[in-house]
PDB file of N, CA, C and O in Angstrom:
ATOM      1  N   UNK A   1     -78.914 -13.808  83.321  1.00  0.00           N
ATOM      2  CA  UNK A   1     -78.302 -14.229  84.562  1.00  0.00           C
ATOM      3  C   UNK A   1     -79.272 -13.944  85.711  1.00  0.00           C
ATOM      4  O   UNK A   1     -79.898 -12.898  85.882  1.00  0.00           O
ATOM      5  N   UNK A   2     -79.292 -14.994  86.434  1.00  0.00           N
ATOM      6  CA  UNK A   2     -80.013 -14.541  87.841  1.00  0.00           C
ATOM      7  C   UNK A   2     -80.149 -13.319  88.413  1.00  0.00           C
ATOM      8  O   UNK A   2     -79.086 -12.699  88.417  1.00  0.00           O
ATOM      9  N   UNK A   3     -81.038 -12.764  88.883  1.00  0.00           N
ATOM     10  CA  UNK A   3     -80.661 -11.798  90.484  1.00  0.00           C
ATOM     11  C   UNK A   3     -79.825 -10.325  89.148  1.00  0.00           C
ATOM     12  O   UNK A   3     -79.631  -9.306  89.810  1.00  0.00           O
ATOM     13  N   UNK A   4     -79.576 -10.209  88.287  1.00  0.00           N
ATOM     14  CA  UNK A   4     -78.766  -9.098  87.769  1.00  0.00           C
ATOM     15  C   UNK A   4     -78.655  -7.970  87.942  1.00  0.00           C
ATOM     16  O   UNK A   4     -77.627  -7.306  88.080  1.00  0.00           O
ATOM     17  N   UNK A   5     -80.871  -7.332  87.955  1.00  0.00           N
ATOM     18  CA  UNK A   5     -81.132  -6.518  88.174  1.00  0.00           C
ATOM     19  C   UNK A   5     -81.913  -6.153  89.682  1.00  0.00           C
ATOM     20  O   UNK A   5     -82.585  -5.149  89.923  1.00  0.00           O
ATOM     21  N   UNK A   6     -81.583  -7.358  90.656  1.00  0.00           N
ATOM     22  CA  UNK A   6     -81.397  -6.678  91.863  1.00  0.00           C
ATOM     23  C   UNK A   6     -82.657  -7.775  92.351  1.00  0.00           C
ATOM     24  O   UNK A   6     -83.433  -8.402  91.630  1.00  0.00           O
ATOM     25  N   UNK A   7     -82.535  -7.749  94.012  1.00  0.00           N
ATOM     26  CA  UNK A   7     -83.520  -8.690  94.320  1.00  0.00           C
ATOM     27  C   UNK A   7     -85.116  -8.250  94.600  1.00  0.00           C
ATOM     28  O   UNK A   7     -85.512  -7.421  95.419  1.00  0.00           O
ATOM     29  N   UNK A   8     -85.875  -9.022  93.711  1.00  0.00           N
ATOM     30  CA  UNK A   8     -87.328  -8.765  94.105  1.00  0.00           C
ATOM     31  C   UNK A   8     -87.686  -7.145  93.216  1.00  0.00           C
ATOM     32  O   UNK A   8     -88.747  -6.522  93.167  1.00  0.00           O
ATOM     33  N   UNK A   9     -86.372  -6.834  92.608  1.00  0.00           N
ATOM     34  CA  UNK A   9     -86.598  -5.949  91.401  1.00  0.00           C
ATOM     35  C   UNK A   9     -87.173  -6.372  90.395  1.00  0.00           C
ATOM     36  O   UNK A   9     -86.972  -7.535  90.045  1.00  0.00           O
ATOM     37  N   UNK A  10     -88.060  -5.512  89.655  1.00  0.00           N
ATOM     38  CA  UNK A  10     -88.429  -6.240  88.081  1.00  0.00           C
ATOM     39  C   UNK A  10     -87.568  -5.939  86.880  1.00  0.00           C
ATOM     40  O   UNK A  10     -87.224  -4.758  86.818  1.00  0.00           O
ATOM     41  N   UNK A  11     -87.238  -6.540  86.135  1.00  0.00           N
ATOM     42  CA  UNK A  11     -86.497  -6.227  84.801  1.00  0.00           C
ATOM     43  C   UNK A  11     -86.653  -4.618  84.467  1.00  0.00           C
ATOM     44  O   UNK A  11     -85.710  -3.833  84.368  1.00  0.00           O
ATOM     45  N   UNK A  12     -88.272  -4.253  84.292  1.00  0.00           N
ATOM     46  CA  UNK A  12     -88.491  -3.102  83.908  1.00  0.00           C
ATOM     47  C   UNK A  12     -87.767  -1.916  84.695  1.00  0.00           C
ATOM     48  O   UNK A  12     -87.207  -0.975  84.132  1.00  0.00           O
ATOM     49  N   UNK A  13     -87.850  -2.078  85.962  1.00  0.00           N
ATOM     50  CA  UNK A  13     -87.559  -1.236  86.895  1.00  0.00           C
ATOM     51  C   UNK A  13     -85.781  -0.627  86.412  1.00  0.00           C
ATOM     52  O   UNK A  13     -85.378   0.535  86.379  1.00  0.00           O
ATOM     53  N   UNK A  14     -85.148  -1.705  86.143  1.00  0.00           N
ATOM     54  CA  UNK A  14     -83.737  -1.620  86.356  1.00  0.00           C
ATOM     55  C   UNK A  14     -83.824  -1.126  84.832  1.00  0.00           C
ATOM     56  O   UNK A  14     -82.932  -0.327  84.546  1.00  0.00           O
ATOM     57  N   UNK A  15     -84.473  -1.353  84.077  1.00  0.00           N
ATOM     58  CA  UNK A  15     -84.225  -0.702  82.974  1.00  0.00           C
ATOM     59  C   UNK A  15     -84.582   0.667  82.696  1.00  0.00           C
ATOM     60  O   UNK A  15     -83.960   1.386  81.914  1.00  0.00           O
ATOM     61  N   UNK A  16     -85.926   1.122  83.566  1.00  0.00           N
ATOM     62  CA  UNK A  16     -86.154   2.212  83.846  1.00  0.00           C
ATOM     63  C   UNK A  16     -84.937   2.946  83.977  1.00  0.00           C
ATOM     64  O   UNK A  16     -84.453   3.762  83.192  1.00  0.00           O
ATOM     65  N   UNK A  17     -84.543   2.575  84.990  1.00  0.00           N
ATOM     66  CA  UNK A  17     -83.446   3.061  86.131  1.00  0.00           C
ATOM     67  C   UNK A  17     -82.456   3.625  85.258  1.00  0.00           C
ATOM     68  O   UNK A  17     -82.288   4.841  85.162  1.00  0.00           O
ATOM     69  N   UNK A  18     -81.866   2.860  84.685  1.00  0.00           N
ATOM     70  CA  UNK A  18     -80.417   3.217  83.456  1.00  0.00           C
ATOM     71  C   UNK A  18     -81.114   4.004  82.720  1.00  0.00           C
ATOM     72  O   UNK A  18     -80.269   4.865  82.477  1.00  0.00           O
ATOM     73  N   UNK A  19     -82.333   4.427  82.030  1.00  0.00           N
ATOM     74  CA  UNK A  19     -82.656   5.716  81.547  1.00  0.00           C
ATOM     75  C   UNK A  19     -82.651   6.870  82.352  1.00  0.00           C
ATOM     76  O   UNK A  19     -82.507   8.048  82.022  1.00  0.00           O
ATOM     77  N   UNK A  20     -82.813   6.402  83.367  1.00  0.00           N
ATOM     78  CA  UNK A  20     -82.762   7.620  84.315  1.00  0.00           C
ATOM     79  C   UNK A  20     -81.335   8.466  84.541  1.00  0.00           C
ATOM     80  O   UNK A  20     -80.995   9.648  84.582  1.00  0.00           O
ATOM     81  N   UNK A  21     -80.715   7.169  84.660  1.00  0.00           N
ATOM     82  CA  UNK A  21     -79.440   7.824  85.145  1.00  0.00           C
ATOM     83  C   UNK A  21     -79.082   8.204  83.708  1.00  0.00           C
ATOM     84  O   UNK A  21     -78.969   9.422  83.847  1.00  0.00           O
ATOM     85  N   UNK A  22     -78.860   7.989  82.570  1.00  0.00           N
ATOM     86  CA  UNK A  22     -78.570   8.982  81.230  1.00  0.00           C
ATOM     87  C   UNK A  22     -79.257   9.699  81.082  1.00  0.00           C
ATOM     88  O   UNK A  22     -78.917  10.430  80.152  1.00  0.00           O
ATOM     89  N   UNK A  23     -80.613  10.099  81.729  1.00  0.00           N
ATOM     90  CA  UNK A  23     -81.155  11.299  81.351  1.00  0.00           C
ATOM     91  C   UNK A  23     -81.718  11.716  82.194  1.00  0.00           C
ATOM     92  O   UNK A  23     -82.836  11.990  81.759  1.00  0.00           O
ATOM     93  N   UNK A  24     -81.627  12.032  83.517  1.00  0.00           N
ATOM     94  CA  UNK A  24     -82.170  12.332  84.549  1.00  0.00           C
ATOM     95  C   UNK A  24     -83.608  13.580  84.613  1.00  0.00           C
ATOM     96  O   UNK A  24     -84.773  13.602  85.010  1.00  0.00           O
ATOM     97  N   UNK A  25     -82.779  14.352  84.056  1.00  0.00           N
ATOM     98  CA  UNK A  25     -83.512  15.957  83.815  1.00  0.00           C
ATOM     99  C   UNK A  25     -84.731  15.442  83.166  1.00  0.00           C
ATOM    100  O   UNK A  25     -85.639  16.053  83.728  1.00  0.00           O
ATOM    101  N   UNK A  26     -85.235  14.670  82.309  1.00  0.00           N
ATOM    102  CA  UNK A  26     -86.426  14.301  81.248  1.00  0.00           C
ATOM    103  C   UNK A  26     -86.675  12.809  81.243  1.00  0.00           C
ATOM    104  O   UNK A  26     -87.361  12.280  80.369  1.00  0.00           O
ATOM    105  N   UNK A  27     -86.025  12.041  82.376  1.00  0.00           N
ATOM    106  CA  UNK A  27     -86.757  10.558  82.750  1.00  0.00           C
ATOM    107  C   UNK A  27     -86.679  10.561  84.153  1.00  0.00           C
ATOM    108  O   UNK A  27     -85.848  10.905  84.993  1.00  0.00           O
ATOM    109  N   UNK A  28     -88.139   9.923  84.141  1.00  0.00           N
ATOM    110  CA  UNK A  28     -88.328   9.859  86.220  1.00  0.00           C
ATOM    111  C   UNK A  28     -88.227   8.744  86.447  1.00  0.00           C
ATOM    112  O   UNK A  28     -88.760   7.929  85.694  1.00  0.00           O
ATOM    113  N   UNK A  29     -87.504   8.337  87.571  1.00  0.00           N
ATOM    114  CA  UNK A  29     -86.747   7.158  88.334  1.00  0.00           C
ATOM    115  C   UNK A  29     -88.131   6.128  88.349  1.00  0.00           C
ATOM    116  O   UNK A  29     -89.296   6.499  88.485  1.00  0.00           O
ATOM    117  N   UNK A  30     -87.748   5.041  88.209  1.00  0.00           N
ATOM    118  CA  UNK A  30     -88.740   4.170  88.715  1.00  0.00           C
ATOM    119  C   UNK A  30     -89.685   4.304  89.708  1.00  0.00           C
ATOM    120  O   UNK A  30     -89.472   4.850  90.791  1.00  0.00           O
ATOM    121  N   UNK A  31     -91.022   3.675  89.257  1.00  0.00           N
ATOM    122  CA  UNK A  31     -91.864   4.008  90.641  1.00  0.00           C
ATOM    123  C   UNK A  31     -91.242   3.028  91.649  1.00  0.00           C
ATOM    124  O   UNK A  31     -90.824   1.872  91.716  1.00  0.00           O
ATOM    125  N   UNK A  32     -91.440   4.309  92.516  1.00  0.00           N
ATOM    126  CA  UNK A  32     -91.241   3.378  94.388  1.00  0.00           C
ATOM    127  C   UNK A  32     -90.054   4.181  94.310  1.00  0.00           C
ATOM    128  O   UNK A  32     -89.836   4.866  95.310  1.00  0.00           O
ATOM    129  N   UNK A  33     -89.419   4.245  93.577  1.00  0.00           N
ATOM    130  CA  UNK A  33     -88.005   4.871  94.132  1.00  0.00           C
ATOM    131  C   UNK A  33     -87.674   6.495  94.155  1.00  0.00           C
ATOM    132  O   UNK A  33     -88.223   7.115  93.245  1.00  0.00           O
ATOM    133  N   UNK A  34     -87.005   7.134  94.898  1.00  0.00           N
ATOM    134  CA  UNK A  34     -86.771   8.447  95.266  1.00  0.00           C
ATOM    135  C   UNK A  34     -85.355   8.654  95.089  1.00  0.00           C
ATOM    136  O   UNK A  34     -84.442   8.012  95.608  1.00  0.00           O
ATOM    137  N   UNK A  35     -85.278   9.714  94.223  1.00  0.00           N
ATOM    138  CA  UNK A  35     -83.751  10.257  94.311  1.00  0.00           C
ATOM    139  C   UNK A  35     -83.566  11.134  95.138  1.00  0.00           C
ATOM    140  O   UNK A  35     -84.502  11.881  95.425  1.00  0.00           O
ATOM    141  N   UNK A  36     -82.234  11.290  95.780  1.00  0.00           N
ATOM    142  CA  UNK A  36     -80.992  11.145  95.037  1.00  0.00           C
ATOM    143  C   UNK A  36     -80.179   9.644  94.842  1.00  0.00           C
ATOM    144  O   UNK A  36     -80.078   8.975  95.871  1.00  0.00           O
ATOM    145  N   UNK A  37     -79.815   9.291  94.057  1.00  0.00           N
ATOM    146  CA  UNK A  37     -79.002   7.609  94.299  1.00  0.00           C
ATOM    147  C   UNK A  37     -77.745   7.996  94.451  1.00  0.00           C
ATOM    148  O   UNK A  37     -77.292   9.137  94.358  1.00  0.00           O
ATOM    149  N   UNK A  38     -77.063   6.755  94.746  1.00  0.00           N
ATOM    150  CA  UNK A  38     -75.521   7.257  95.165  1.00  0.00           C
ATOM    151  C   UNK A  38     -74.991   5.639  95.307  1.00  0.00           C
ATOM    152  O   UNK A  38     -75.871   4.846  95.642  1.00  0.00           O
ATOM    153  N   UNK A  39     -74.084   5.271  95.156  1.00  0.00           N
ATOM    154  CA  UNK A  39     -73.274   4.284  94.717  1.00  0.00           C
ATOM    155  C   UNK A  39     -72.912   3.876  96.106  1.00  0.00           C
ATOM    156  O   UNK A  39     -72.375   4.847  96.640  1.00  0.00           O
ATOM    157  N   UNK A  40     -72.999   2.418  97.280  1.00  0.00           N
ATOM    158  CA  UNK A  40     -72.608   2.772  98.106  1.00  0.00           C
ATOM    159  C   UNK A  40     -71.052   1.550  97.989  1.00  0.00           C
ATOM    160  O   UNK A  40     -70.576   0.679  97.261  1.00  0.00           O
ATOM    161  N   UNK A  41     -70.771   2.367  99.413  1.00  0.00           N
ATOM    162  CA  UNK A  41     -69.239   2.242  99.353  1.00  0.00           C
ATOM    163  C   UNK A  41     -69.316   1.305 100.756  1.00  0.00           C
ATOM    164  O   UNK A  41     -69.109   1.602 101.932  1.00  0.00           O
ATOM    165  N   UNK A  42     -69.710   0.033 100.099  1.00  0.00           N
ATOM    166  CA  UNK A  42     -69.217  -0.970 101.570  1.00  0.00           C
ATOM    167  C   UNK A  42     -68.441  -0.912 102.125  1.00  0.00           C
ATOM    168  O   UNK A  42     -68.862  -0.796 103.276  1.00  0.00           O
ATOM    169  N   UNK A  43     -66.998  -0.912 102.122  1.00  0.00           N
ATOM    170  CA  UNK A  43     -66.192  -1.281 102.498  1.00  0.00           C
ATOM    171  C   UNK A  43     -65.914  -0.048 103.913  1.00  0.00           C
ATOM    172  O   UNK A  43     -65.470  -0.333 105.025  1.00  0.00           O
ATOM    173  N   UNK A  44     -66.302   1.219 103.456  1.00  0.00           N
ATOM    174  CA  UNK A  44     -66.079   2.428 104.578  1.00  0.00           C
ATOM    175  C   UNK A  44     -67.597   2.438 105.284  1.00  0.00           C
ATOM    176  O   UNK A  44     -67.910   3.254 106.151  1.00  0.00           O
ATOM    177  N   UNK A  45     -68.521   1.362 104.752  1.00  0.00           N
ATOM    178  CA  UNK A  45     -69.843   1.647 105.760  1.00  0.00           C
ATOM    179  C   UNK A  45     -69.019   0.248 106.941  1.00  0.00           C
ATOM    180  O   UNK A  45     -69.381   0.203 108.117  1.00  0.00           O
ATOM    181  N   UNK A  46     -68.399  -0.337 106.628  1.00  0.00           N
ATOM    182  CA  UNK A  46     -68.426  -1.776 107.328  1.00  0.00           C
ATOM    183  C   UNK A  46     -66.999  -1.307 108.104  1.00  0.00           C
ATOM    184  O   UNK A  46     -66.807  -1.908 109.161  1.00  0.00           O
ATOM    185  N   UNK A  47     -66.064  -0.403 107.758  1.00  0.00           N
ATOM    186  CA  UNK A  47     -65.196   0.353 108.746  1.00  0.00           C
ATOM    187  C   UNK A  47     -65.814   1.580 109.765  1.00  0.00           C
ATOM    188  O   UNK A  47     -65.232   1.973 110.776  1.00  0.00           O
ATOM    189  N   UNK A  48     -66.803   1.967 109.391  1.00  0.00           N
ATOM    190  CA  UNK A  48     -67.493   2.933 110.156  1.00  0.00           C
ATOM    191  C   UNK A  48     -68.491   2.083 111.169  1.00  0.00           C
ATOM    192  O   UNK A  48     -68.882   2.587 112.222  1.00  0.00           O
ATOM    193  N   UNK A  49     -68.792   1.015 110.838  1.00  0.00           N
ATOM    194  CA  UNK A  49     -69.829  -0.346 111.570  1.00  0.00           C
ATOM    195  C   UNK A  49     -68.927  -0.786 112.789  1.00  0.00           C
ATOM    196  O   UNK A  49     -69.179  -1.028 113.969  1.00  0.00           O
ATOM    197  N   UNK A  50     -67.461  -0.795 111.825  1.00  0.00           N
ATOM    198  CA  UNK A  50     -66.579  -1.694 112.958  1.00  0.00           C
ATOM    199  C   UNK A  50     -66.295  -0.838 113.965  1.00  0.00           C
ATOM    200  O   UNK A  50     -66.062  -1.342 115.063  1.00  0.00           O
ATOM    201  N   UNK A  51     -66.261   0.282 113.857  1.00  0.00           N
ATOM    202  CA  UNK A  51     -65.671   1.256 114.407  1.00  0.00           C
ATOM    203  C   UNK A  51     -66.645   1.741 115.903  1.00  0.00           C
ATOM    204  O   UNK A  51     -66.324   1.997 117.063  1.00  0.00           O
ATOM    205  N   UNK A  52     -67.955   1.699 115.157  1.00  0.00           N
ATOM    206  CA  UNK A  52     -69.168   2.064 116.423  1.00  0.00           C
ATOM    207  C   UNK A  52     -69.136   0.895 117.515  1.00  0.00           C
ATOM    208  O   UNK A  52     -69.339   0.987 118.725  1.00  0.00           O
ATOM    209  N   UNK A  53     -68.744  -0.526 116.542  1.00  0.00           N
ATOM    210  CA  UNK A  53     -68.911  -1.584 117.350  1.00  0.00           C
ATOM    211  C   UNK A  53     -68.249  -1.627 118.639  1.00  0.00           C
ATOM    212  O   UNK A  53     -68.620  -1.740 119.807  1.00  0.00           O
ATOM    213  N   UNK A  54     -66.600  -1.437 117.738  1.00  0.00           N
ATOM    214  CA  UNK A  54     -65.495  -1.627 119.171  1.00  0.00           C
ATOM    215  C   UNK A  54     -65.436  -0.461 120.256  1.00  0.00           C
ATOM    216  O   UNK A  54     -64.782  -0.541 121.295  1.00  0.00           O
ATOM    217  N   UNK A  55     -66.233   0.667 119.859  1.00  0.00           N
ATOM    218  CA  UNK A  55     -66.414   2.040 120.537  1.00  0.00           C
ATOM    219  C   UNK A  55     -67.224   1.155 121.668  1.00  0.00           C
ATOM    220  O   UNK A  55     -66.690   1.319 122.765  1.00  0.00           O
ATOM    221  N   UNK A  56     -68.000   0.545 121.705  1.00  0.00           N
ATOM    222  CA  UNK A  56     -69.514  -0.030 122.198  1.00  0.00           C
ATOM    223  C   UNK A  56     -68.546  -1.121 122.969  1.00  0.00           C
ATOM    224  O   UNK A  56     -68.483  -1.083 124.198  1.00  0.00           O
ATOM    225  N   UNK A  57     -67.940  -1.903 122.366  1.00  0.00           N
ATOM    226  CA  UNK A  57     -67.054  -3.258 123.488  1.00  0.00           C
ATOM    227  C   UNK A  57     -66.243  -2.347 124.206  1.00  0.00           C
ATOM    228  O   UNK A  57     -66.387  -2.522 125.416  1.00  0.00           O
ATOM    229  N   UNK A  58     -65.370  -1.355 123.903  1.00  0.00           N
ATOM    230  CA  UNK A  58     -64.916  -0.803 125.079  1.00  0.00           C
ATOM    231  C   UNK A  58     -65.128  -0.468 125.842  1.00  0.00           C
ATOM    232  O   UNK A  58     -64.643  -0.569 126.969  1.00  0.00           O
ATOM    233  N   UNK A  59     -66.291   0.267 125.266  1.00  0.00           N
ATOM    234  CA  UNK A  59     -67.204   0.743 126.665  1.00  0.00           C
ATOM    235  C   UNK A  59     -67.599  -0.409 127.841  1.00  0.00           C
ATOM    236  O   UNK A  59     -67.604  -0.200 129.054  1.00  0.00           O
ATOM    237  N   UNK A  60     -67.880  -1.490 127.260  1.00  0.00           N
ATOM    238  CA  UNK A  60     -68.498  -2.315 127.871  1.00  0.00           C
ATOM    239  C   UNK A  60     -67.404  -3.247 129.026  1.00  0.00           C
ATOM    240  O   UNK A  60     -67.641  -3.688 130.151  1.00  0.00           O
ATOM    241  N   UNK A  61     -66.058  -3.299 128.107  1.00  0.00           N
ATOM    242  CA  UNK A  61     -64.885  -3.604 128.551  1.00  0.00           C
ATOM    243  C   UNK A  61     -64.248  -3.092 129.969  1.00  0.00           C
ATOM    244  O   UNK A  61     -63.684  -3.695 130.882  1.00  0.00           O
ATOM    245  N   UNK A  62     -64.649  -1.450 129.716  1.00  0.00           N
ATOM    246  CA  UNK A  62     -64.529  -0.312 130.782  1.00  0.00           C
ATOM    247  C   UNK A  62     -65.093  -0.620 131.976  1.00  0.00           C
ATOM    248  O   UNK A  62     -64.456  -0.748 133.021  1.00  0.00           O
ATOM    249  N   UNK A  63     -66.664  -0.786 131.820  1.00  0.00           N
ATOM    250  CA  UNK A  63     -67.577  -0.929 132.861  1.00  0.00           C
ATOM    251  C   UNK A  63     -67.731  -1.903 133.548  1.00  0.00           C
ATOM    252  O   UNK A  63     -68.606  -1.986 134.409  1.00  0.00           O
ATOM    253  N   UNK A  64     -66.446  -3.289 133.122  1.00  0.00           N
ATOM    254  CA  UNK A  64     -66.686  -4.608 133.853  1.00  0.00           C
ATOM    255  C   UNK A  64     -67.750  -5.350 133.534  1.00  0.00           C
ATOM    256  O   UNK A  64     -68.218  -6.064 134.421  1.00  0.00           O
ATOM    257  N   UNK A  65     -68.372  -5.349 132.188  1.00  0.00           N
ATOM    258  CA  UNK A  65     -69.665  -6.047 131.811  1.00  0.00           C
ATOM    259  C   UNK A  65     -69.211  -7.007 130.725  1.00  0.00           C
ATOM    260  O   UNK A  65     -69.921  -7.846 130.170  1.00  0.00           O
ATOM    261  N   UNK A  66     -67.708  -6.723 130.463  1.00  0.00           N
ATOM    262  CA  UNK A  66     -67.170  -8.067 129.449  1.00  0.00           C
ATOM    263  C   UNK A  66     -65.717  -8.216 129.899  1.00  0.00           C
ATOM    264  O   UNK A  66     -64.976  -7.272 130.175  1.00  0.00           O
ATOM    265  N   UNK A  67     -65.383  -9.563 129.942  1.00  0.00           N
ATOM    266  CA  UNK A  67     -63.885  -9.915 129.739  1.00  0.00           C
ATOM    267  C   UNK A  67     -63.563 -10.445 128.996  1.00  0.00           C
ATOM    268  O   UNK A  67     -63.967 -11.500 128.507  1.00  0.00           O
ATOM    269  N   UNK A  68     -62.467  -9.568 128.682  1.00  0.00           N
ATOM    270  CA  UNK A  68     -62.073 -10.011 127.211  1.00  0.00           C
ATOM    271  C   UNK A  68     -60.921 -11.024 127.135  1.00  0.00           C
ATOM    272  O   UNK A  68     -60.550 -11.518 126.071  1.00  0.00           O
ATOM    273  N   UNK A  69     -60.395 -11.293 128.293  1.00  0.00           N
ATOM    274  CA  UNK A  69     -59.793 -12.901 128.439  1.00  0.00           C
ATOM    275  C   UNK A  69     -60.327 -14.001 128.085  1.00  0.00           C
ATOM    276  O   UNK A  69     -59.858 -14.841 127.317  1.00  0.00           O
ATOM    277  N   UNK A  70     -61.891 -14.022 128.960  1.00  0.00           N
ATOM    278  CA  UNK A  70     -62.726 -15.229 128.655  1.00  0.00           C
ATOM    279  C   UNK A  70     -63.334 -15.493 127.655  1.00  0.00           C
ATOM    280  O   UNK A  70     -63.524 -16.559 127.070  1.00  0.00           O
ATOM    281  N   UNK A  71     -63.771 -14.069 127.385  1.00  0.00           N
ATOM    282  CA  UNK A  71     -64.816 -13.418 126.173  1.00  0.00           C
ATOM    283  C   UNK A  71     -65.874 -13.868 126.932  1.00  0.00           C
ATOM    284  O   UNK A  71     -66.651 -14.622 126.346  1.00  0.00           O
ATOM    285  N   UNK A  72     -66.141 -13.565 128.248  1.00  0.00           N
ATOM    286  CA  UNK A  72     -67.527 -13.804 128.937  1.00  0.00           C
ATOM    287  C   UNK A  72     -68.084 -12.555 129.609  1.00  0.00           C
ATOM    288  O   UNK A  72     -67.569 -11.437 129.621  1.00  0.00           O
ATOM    289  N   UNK A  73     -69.211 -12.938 130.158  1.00  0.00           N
ATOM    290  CA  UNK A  73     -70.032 -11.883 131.335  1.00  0.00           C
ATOM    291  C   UNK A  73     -69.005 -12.031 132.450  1.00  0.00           C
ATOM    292  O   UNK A  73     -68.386 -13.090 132.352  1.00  0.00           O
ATOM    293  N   UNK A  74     -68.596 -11.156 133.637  1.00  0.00           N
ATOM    294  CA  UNK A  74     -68.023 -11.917 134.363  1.00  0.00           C
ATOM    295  C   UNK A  74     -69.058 -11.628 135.722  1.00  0.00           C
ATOM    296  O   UNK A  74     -69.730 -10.702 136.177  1.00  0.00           O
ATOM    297  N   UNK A  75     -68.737 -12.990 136.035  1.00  0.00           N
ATOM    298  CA  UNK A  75     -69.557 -13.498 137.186  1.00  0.00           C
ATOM    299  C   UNK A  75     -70.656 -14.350 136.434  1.00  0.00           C
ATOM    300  O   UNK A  75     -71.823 -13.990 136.584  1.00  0.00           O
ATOM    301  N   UNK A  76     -70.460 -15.153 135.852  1.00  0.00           N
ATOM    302  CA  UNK A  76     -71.906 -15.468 134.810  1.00  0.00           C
ATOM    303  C   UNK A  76     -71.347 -17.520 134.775  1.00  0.00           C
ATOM    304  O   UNK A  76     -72.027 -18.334 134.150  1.00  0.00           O
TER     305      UNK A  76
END
Protein backbone atom coordinates (compact mmCIF):
# COMPACT_ATOMS: atom_id res chain seq x y z
CA UNK A 1 0.00 0.00 0.00
CA UNK A 2 1.12 3.49 -0.60
CA UNK A 3 2.59 6.01 1.93
CA UNK A 4 2.23 2.90 4.84
CA UNK A 5 5.39 3.44 6.29
CA UNK A 6 5.23 7.14 6.45
CA UNK A 7 6.10 9.97 4.05
CA UNK A 8 9.55 10.26 2.44
CA UNK A 9 10.29 7.31 4.99
CA UNK A 10 12.14 4.28 3.62
CA UNK A 11 10.69 0.78 4.04
CA UNK A 12 13.86 -0.04 5.99
CA UNK A 13 13.51 2.67 8.39
CA UNK A 14 9.93 1.67 9.51
CA UNK A 15 11.06 -1.67 9.77
CA UNK A 16 13.92 -0.75 11.75
CA UNK A 17 11.60 1.11 13.86
CA UNK A 18 9.16 -1.94 14.91
CA UNK A 19 12.39 -3.70 16.08
CA UNK A 20 13.01 -1.07 18.08
CA UNK A 21 10.00 -0.70 19.68
CA UNK A 22 10.05 -4.76 20.65
CA UNK A 23 13.33 -4.45 21.74
CA UNK A 24 14.38 -1.22 22.63
CA UNK A 25 17.15 -2.01 25.31
CA UNK A 26 19.36 -4.06 22.36
CA UNK A 27 17.99 -2.29 18.98
CA UNK A 28 18.81 1.39 18.11
CA UNK A 29 16.07 3.45 16.52
CA UNK A 30 16.62 4.28 13.04
CA UNK A 31 19.21 6.60 11.86
CA UNK A 32 18.04 10.27 11.96
CA UNK A 33 15.74 9.50 14.58
CA UNK A 34 15.98 10.23 18.45
CA UNK A 35 14.07 8.78 21.20
CA UNK A 36 11.86 9.08 23.19
CA UNK A 37 8.67 8.32 20.68
CA UNK A 38 5.29 8.75 21.85
CA UNK A 39 2.08 8.20 19.99
CA UNK A 40 0.54 11.57 19.25
CA UNK A 41 -2.85 12.40 20.26
CA UNK A 42 -4.39 14.80 17.59
CA UNK A 43 -7.35 15.34 18.62
CA UNK A 44 -6.13 17.15 22.27
CA UNK A 45 -3.14 18.86 20.19
CA UNK A 46 -5.97 20.45 17.81
CA UNK A 47 -8.16 21.29 21.20
CA UNK A 48 -5.15 22.82 22.79
CA UNK A 49 -4.50 24.73 19.03
CA UNK A 50 -8.13 25.77 19.25
CA UNK A 51 -7.88 26.90 22.46
CA UNK A 52 -4.56 29.29 22.02
CA UNK A 53 -6.37 30.41 18.91
CA UNK A 54 -9.66 31.77 20.44
CA UNK A 55 -7.45 33.01 23.56
CA UNK A 56 -5.64 35.19 20.62
CA UNK A 57 -9.31 36.35 18.81
CA UNK A 58 -10.40 37.49 22.08
CA UNK A 59 -7.83 39.26 22.75
CA UNK A 60 -8.02 40.82 19.58
CA UNK A 61 -11.89 41.10 19.93
CA UNK A 62 -11.07 43.05 23.31
CA UNK A 63 -8.75 45.55 21.77
CA UNK A 64 -11.15 46.65 18.88
CA UNK A 65 -8.85 45.11 16.16
CA UNK A 66 -11.72 42.58 15.05
CA UNK A 67 -15.49 42.56 14.71
CA UNK A 68 -16.94 39.83 15.07
CA UNK A 69 -20.31 40.93 13.48
CA UNK A 70 -18.62 41.67 10.22
CA UNK A 71 -15.75 39.37 10.76
CA UNK A 72 -13.70 42.48 9.63
CA UNK A 73 -10.86 45.06 10.65
CA UNK A 74 -12.98 47.80 11.76
CA UNK A 75 -12.49 50.89 10.02
CA UNK A 76 -10.95 48.97 7.02
Amino acid sequence: MHRTHGQRQKKEHWEQFERYLEDPENTPPPEGYTAPFYKADREKEMREAHAVFKARLDAAIARGEWDPETHSVPGT
